JSON list of C-alpha atoms and ligand atoms in Angstrom, two decimals:
[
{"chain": "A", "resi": 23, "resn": "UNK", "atom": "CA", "xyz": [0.00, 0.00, 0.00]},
{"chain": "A", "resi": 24, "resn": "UNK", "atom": "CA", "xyz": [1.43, 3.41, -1.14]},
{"chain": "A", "resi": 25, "resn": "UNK", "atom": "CA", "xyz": [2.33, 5.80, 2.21]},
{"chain": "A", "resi": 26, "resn": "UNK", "atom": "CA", "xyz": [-0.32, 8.37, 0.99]},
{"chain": "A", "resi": 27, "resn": "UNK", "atom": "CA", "xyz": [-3.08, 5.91, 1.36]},
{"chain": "A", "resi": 28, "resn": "UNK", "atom": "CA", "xyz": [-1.67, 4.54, 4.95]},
{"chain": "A", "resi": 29, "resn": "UNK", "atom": "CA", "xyz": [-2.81, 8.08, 5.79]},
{"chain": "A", "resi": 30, "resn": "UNK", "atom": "CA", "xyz": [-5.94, 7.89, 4.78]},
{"chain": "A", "resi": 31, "resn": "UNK", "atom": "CA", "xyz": [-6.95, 4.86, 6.15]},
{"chain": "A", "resi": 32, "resn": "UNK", "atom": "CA", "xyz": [-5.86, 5.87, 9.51]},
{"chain": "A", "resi": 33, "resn": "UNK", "atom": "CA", "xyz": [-8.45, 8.66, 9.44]},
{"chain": "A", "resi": 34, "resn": "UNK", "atom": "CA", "xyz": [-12.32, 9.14, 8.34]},
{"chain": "A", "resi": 35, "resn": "UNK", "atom": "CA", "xyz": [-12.62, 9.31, 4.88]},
{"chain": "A", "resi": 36, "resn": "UNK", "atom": "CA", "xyz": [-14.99, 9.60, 2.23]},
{"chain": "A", "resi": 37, "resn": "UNK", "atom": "CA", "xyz": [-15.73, 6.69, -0.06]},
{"chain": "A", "resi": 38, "resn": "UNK", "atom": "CA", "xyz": [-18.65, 6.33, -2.66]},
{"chain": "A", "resi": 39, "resn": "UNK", "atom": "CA", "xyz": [-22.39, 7.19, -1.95]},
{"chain": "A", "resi": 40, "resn": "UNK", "atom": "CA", "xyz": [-21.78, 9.81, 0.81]},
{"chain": "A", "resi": 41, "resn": "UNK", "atom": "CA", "xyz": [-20.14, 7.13, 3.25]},
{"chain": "A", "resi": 42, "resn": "UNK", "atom": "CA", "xyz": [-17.47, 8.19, 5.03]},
{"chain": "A", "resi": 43, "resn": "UNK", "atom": "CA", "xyz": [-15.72, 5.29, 6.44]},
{"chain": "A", "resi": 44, "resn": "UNK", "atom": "CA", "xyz": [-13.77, 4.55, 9.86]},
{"chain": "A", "resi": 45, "resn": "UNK", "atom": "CA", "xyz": [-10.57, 5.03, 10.22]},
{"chain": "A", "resi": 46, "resn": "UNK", "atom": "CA", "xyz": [-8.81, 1.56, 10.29]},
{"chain": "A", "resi": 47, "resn": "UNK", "atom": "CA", "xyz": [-8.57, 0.61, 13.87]},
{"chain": "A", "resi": 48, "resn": "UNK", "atom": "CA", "xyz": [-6.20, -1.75, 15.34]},
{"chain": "A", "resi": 49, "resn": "UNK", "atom": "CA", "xyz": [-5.53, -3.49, 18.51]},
{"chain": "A", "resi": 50, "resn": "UNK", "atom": "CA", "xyz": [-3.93, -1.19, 20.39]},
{"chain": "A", "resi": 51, "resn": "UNK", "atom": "CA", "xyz": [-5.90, 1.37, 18.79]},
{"chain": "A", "resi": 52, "resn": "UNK", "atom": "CA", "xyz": [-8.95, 0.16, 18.48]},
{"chain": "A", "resi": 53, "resn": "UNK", "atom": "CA", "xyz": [-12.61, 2.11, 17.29]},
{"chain": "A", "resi": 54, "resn": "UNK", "atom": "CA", "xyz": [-14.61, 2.82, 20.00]},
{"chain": "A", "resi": 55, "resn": "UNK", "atom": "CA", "xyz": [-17.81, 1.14, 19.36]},
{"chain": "A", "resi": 56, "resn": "UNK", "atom": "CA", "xyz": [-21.59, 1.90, 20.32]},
{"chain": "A", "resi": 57, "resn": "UNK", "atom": "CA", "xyz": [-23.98, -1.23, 20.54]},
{"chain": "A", "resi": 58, "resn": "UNK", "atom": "CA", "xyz": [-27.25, 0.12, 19.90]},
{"chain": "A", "resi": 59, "resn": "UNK", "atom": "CA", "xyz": [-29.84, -2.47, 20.86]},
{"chain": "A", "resi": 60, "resn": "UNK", "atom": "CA", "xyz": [-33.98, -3.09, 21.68]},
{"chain": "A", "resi": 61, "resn": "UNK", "atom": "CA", "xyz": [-34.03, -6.22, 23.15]},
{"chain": "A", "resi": 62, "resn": "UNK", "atom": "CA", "xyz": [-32.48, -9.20, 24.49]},
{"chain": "A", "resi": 63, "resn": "UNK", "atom": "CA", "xyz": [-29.21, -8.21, 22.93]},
{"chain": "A", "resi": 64, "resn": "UNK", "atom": "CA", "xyz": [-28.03, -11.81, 21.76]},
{"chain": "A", "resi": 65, "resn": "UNK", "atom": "CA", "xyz": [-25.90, -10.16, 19.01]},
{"chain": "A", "resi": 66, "resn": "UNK", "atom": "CA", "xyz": [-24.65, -7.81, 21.69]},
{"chain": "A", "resi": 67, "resn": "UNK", "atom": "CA", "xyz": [-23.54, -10.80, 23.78]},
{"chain": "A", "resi": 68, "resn": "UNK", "atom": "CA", "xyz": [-21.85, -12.79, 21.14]},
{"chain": "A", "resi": 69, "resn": "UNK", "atom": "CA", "xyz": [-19.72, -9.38, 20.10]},
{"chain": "A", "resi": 70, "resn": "UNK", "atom": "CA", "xyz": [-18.57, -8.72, 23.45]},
{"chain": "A", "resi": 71, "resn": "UNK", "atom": "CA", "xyz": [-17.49, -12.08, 23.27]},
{"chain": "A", "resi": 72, "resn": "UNK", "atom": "CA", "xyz": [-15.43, -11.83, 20.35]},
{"chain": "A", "resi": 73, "resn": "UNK", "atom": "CA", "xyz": [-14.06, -8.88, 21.55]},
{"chain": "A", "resi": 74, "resn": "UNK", "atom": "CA", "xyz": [-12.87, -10.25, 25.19]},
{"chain": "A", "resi": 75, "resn": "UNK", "atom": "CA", "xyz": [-11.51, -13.20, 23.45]},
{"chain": "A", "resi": 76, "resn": "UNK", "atom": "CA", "xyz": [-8.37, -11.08, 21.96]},
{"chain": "A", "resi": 77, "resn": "UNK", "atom": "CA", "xyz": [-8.12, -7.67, 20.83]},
{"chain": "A", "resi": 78, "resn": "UNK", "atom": "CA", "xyz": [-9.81, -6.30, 17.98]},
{"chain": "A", "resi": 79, "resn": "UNK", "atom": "CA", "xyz": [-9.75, -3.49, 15.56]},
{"chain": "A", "resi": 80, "resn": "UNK", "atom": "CA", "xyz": [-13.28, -2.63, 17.55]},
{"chain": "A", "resi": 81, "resn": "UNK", "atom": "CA", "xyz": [-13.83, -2.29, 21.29]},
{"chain": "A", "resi": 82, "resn": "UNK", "atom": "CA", "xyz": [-17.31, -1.38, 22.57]},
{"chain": "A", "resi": 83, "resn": "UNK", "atom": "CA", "xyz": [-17.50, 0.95, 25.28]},
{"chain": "A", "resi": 84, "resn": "UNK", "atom": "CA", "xyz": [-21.14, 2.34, 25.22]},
{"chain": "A", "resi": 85, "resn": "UNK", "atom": "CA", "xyz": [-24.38, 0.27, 25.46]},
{"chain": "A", "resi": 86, "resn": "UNK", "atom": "CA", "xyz": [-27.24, 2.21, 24.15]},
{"chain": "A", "resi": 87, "resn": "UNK", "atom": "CA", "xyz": [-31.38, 1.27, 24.14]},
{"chain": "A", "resi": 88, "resn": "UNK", "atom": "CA", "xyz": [-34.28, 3.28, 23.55]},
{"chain": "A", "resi": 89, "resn": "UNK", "atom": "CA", "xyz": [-35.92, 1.22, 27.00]},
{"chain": "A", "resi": 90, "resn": "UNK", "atom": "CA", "xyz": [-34.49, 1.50, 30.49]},
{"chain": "A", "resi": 91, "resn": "UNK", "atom": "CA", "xyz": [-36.10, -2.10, 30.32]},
{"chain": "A", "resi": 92, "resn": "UNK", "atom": "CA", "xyz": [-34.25, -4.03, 27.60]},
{"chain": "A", "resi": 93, "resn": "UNK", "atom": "CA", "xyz": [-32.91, -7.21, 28.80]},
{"chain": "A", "resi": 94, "resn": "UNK", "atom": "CA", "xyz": [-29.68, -6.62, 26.79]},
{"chain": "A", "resi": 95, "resn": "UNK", "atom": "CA", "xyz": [-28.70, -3.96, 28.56]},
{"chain": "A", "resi": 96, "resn": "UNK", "atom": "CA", "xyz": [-27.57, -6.87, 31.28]},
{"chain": "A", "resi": 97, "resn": "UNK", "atom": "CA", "xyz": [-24.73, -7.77, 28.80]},
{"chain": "A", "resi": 98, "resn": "UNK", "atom": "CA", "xyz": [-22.98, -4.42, 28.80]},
{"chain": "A", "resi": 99, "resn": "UNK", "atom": "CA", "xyz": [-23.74, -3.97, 32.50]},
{"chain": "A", "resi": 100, "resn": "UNK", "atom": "CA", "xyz": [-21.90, -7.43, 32.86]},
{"chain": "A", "resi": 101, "resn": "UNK", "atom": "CA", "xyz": [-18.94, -6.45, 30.82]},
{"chain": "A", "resi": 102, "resn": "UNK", "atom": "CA", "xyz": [-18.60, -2.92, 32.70]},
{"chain": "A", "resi": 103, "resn": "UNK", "atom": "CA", "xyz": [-19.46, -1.21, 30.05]},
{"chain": "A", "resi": 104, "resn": "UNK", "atom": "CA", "xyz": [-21.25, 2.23, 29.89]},
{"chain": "A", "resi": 105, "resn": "UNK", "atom": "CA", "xyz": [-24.46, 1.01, 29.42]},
{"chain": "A", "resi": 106, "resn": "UNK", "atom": "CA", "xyz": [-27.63, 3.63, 29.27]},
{"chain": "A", "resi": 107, "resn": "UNK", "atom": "CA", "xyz": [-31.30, 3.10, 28.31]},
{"chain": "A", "resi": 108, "resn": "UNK", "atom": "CA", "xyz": [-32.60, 6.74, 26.93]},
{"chain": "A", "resi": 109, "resn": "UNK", "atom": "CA", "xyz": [-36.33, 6.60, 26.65]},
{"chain": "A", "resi": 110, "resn": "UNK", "atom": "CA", "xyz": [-38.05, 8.38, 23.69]},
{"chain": "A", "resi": 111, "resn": "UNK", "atom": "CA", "xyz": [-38.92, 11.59, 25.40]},
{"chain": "A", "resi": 112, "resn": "UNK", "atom": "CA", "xyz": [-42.79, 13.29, 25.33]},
{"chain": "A", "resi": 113, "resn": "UNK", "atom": "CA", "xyz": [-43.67, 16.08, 23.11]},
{"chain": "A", "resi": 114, "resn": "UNK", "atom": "CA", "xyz": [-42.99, 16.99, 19.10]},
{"chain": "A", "resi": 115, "resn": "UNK", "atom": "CA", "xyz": [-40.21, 16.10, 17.38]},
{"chain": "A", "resi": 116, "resn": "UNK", "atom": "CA", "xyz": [-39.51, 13.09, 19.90]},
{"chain": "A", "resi": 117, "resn": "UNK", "atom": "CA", "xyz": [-38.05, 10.80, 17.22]},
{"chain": "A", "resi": 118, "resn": "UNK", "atom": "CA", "xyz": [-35.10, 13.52, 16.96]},
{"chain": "A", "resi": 119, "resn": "UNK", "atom": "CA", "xyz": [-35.27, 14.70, 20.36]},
{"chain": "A", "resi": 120, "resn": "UNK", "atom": "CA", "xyz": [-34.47, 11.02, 20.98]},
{"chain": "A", "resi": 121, "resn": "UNK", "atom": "CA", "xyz": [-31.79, 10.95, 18.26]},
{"chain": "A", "resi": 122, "resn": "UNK", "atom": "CA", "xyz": [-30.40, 14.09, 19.99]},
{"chain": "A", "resi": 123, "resn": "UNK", "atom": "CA", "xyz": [-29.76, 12.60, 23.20]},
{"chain": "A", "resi": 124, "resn": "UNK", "atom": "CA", "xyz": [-28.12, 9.58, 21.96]},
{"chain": "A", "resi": 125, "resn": "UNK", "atom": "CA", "xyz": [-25.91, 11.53, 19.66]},
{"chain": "A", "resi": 126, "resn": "UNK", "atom": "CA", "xyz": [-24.71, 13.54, 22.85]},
{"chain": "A", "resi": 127, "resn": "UNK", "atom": "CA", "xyz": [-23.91, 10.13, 24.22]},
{"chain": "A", "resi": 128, "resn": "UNK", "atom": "CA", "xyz": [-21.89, 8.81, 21.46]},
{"chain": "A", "resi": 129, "resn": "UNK", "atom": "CA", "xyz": [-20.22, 12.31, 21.36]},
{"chain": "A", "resi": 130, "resn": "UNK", "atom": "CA", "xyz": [-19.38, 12.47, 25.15]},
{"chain": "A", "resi": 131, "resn": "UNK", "atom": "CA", "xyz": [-17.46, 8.79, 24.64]},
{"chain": "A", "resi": 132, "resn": "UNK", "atom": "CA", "xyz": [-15.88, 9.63, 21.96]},
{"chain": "A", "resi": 133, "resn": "UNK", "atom": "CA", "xyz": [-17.65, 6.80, 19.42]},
{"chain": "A", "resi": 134, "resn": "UNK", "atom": "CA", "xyz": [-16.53, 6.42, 16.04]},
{"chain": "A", "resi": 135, "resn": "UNK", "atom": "CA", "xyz": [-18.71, 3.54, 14.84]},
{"chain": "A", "resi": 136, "resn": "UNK", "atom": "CA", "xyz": [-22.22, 2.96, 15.67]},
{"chain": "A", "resi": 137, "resn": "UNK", "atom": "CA", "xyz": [-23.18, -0.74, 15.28]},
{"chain": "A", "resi": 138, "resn": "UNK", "atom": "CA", "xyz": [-27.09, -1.86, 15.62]},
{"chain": "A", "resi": 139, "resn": "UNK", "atom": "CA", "xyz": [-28.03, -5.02, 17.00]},
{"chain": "A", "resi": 140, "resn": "UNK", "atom": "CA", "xyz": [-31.30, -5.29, 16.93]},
{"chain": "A", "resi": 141, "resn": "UNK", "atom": "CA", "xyz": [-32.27, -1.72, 17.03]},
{"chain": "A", "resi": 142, "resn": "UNK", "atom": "CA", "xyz": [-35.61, -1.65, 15.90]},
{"chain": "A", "resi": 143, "resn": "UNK", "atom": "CA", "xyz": [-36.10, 2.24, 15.67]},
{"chain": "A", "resi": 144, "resn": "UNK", "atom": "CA", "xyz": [-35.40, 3.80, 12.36]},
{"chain": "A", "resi": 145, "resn": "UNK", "atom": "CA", "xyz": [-33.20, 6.52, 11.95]},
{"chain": "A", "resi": 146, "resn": "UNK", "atom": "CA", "xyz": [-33.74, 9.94, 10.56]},
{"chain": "A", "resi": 147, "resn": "UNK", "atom": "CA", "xyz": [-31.76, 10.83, 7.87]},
{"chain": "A", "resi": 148, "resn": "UNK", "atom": "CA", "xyz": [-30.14, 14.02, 9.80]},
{"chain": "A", "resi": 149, "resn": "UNK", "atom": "CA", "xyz": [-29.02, 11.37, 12.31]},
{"chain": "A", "resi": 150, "resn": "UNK", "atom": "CA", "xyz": [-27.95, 8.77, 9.69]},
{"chain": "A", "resi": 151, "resn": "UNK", "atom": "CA", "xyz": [-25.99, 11.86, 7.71]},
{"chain": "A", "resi": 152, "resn": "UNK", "atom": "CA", "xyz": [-23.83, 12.15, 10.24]},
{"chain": "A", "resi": 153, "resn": "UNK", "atom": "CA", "xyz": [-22.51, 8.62, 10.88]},
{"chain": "A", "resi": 154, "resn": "UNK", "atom": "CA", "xyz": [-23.27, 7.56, 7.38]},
{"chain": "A", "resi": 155, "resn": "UNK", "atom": "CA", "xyz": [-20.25, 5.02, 6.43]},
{"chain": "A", "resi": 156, "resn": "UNK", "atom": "CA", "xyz": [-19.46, 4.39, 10.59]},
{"chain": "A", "resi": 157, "resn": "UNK", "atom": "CA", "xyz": [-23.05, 3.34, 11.18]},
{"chain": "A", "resi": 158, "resn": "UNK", "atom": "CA", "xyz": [-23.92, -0.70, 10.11]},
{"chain": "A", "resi": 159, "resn": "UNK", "atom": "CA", "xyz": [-26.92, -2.75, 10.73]},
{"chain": "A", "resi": 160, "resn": "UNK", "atom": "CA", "xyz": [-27.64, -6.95, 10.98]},
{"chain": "A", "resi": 161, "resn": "UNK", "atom": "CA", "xyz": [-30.86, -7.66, 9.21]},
{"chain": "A", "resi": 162, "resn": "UNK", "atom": "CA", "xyz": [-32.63, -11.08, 9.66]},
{"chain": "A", "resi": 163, "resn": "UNK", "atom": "CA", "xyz": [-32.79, -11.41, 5.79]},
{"chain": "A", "resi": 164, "resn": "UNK", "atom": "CA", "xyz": [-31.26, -11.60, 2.16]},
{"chain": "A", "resi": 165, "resn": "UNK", "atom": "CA", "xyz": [-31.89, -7.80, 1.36]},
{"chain": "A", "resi": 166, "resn": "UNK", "atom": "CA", "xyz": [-33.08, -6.48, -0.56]},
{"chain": "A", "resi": 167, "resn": "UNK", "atom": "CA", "xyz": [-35.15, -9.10, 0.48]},
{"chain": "A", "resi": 168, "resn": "UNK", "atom": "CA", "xyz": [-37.95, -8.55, 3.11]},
{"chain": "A", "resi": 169, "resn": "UNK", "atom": "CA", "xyz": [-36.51, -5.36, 4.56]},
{"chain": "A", "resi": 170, "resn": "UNK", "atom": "CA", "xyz": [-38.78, -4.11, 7.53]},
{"chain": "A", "resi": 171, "resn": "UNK", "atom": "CA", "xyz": [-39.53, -5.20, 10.68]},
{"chain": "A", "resi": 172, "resn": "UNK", "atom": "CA", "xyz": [-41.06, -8.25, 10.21]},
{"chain": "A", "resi": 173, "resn": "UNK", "atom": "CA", "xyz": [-38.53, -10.34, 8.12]},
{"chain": "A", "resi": 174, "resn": "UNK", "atom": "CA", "xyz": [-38.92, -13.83, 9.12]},
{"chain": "A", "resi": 175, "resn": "UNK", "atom": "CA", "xyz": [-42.73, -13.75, 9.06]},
{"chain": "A", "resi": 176, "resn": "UNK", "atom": "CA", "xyz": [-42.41, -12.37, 5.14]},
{"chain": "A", "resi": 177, "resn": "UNK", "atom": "CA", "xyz": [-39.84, -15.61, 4.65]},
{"chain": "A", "resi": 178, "resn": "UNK", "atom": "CA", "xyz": [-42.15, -17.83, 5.36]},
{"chain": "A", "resi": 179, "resn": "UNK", "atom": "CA", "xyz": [-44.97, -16.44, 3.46]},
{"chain": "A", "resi": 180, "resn": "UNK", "atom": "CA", "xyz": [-42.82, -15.89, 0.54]},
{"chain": "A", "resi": 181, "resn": "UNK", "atom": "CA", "xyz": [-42.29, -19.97, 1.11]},
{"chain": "A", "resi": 182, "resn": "UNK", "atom": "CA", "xyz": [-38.68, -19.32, 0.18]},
{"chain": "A", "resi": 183, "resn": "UNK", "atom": "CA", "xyz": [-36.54, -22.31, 1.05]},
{"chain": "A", "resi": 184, "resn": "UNK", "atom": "CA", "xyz": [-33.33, -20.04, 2.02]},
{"chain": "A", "resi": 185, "resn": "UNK", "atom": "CA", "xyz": [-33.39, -17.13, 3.68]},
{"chain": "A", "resi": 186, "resn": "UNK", "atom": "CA", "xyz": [-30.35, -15.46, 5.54]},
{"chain": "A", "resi": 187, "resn": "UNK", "atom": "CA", "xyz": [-28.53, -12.51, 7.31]},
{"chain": "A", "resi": 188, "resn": "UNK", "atom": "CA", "xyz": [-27.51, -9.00, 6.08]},
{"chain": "A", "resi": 189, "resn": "UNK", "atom": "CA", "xyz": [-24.86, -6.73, 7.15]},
{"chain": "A", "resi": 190, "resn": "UNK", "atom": "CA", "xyz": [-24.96, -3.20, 5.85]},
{"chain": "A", "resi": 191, "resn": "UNK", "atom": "CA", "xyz": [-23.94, 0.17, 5.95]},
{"chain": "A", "resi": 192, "resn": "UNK", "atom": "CA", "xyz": [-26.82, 2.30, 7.08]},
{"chain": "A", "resi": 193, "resn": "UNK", "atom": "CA", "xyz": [-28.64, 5.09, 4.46]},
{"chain": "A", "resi": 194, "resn": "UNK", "atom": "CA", "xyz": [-31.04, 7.23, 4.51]},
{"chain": "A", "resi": 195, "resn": "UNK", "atom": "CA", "xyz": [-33.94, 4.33, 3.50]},
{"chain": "A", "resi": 196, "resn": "UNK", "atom": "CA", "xyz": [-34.91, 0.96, 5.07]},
{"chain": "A", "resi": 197, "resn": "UNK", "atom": "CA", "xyz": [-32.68, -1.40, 5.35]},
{"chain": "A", "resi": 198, "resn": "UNK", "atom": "CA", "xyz": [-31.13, -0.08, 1.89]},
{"chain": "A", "resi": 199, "resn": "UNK", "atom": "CA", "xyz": [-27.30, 0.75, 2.64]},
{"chain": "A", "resi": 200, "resn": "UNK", "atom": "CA", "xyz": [-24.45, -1.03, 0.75]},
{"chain": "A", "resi": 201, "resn": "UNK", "atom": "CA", "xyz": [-24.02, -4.32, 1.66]},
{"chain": "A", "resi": 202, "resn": "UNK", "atom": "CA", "xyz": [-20.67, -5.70, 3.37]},
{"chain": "A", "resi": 203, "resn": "UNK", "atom": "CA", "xyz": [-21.67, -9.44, 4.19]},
{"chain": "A", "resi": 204, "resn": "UNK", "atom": "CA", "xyz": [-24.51, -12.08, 3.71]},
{"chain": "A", "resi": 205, "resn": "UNK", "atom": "CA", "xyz": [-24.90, -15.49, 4.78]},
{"chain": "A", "resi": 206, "resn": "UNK", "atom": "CA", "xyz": [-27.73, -17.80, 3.58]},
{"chain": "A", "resi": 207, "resn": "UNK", "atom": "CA", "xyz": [-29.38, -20.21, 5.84]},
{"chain": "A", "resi": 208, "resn": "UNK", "atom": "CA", "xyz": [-32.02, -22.82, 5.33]},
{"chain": "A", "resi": 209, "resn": "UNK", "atom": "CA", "xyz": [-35.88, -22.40, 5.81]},
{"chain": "A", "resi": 210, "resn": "UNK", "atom": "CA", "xyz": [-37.35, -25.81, 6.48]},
{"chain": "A", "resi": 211, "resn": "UNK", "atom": "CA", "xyz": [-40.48, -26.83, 6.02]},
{"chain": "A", "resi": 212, "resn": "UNK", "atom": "CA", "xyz": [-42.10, -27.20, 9.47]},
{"chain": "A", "resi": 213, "resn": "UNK", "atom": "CA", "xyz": [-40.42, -24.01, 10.37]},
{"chain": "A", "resi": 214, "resn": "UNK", "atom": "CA", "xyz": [-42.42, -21.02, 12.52]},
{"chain": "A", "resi": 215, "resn": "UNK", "atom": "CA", "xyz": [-40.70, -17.55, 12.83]},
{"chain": "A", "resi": 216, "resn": "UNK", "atom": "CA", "xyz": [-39.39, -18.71, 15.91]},
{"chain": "A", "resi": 217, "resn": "UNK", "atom": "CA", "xyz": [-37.17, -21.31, 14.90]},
{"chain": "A", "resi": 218, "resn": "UNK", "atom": "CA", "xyz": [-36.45, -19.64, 11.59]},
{"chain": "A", "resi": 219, "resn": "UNK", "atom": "CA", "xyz": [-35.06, -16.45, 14.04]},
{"chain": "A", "resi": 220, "resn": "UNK", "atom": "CA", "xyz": [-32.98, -18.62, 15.98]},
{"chain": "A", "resi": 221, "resn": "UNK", "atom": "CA", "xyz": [-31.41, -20.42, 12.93]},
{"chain": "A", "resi": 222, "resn": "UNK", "atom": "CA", "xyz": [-30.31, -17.05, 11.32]},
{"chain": "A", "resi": 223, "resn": "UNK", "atom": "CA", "xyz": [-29.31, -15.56, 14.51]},
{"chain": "A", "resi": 224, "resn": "UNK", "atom": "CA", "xyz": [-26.67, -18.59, 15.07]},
{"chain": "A", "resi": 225, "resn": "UNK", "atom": "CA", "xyz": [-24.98, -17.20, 11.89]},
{"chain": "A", "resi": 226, "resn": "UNK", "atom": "CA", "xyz": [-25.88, -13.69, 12.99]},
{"chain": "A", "resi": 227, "resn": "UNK", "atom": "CA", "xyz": [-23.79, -14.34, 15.75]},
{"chain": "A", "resi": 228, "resn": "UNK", "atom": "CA", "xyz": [-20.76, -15.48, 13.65]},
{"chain": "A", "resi": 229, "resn": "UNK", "atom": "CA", "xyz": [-20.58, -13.01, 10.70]},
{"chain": "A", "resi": 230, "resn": "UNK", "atom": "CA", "xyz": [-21.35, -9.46, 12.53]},
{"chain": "A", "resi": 231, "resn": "UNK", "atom": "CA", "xyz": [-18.00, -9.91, 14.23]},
{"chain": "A", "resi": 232, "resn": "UNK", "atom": "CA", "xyz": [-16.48, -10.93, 11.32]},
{"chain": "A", "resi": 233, "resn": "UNK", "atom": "CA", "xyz": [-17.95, -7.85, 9.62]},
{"chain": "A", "resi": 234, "resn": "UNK", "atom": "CA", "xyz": [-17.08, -5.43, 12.32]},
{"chain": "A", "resi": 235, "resn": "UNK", "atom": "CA", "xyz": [-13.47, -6.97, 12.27]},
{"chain": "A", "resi": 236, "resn": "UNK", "atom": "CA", "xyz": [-13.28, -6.41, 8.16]},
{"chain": "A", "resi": 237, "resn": "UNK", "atom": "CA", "xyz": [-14.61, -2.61, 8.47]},
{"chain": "A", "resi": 238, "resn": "UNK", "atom": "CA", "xyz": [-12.14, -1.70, 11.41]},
{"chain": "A", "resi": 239, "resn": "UNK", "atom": "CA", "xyz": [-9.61, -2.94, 9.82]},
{"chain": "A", "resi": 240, "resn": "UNK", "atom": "CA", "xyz": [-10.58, -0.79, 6.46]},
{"chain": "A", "resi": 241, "resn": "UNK", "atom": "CA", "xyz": [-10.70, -4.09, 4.51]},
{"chain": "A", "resi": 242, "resn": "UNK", "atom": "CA", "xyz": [-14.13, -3.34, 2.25]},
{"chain": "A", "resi": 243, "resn": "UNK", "atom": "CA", "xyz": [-13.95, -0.61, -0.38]},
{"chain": "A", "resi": 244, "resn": "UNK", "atom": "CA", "xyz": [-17.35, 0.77, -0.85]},
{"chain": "B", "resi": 308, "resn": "GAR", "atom": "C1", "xyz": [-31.48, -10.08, 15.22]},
{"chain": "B", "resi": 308, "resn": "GAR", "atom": "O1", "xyz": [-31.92, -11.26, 14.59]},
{"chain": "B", "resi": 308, "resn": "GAR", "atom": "C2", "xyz": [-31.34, -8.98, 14.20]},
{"chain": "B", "resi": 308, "resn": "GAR", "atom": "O2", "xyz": [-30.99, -9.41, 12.94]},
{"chain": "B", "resi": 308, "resn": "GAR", "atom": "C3", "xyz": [-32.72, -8.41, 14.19]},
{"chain": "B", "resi": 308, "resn": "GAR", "atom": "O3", "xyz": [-33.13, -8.41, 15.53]},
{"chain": "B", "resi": 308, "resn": "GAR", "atom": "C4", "xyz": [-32.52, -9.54, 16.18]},
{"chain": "B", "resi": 308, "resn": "GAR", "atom": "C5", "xyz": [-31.94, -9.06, 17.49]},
{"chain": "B", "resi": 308, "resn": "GAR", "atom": "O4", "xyz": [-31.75, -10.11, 18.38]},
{"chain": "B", "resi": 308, "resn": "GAR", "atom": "N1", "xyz": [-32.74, -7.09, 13.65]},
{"chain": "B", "resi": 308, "resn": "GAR", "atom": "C6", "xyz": [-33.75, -6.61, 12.91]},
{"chain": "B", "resi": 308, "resn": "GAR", "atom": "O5", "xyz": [-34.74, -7.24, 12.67]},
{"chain": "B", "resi": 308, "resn": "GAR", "atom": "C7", "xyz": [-33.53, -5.21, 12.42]},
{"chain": "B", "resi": 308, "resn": "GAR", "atom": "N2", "xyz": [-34.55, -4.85, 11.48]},
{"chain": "B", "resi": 308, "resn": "GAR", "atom": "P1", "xyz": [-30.97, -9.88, 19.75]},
{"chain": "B", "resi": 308, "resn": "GAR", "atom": "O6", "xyz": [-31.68, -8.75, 20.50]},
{"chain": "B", "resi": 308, "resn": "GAR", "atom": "O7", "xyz": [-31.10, -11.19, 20.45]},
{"chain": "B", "resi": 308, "resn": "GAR", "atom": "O8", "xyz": [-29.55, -9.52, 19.41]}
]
């Protein structure tokens, strides 16, 4: 690699479509990370994991939901991590109000790539303007297949007989972005969303580290 384009990778900088991407982290440098996540935070778990395991172009060090209630805020609690639940607040513009107080958060620790897991709010596009290229998503599907909240259920009624996992850079639509990384998995026959979720996450839980370890290290062009 030439010396002039060591220097870029070691800072933001803009790539195609209005992404900027992360700098490349490394080990002993490593991106500071923001989990942002609704639920039970499986994904969550199985990245701290990978993290703990040996160090990583990524480190997480802020835990964000949208509920002071979501059981997957136990994971970054766990892992003493700075873990907050910001509830969407009352009144008009409350979607980015909300967006406003997370964004101080990610500012205050210093976060240079947002990663959802299981986030289940969409994002404005002023919000997803300013971490577009350093923000990346996991979506239970082959996009642009069955974008949307309800992915698994729209599997089986499509009666597809492989389905998969998705994860892409965030843009200003629904589960749109560039893709980085897919995996297909089988739908069987007998299958209900339930099992078909847990199937797909197993992979989930395999390839969004790999992913994360790829973009940190400023492996994808996109
Ligand atoms: C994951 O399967 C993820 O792909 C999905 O939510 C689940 C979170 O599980 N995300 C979406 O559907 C986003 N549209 P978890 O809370 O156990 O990590």
């Amino acid at each position: 690699m030439l010396p002039n384009h060591e220097a870029l990778r070691l800072t933001p900088h803009a790539m195609g479509g209005g992404y900027v991407a992360p700098r490349a982290g490394s080990p002993s440098d490593p991106l500071r990370t923001a989990v942002l996540i609704s639920g039970g935070g499986s994904g969550l778990a199985s990245l701290l994991r990978h993290q703990s395991t040996k160090p990583r172009s990524h480190r997480t060090t802020l835990v964000i939901s949208e509920s002071t209630e979501a059981g997957g805020l136990d994971h970054g609690r766990a892992a003493g991590i700075k873990t907050v639940g910001i509830p969407i607040p009352e009144g008009p513009s409350r979607r980015r109000e909300h967006e406003k107080l997370i964004q101080r958060e990610l500012e205050a620790e210093g976060i240079e790539l947002v990663v959802l897991s299981g986030y289940m709010r969409i994002l404005t596009p002023e919000f997803v303007s300013v971490w577009k290229g350093r923000l990346v998503n996991i979506h239970p599907s082959l996009l642009p297949d069955f974008p949307g909240a309800h992915a698994h259920r729209d599997a089986l009624e499509a009666g597809v007989t492989v389905s998969g996992c998705t994860v892409h850079l965030v843009d200003e639509g629904v589960d749109s972005g560039h893709i980085l990384e897919q995996r297909r998995v089988p739908v069987l026959s007998d299958d209900t969303e339930k099992t078909l979720q847990e199937r797909i996450k197993a992979v989930e839980h395999e390839l969004y580290p790999l992913a994360l370890d790829r973009l940190s290290n400023g492996d994808y062009s996109f």
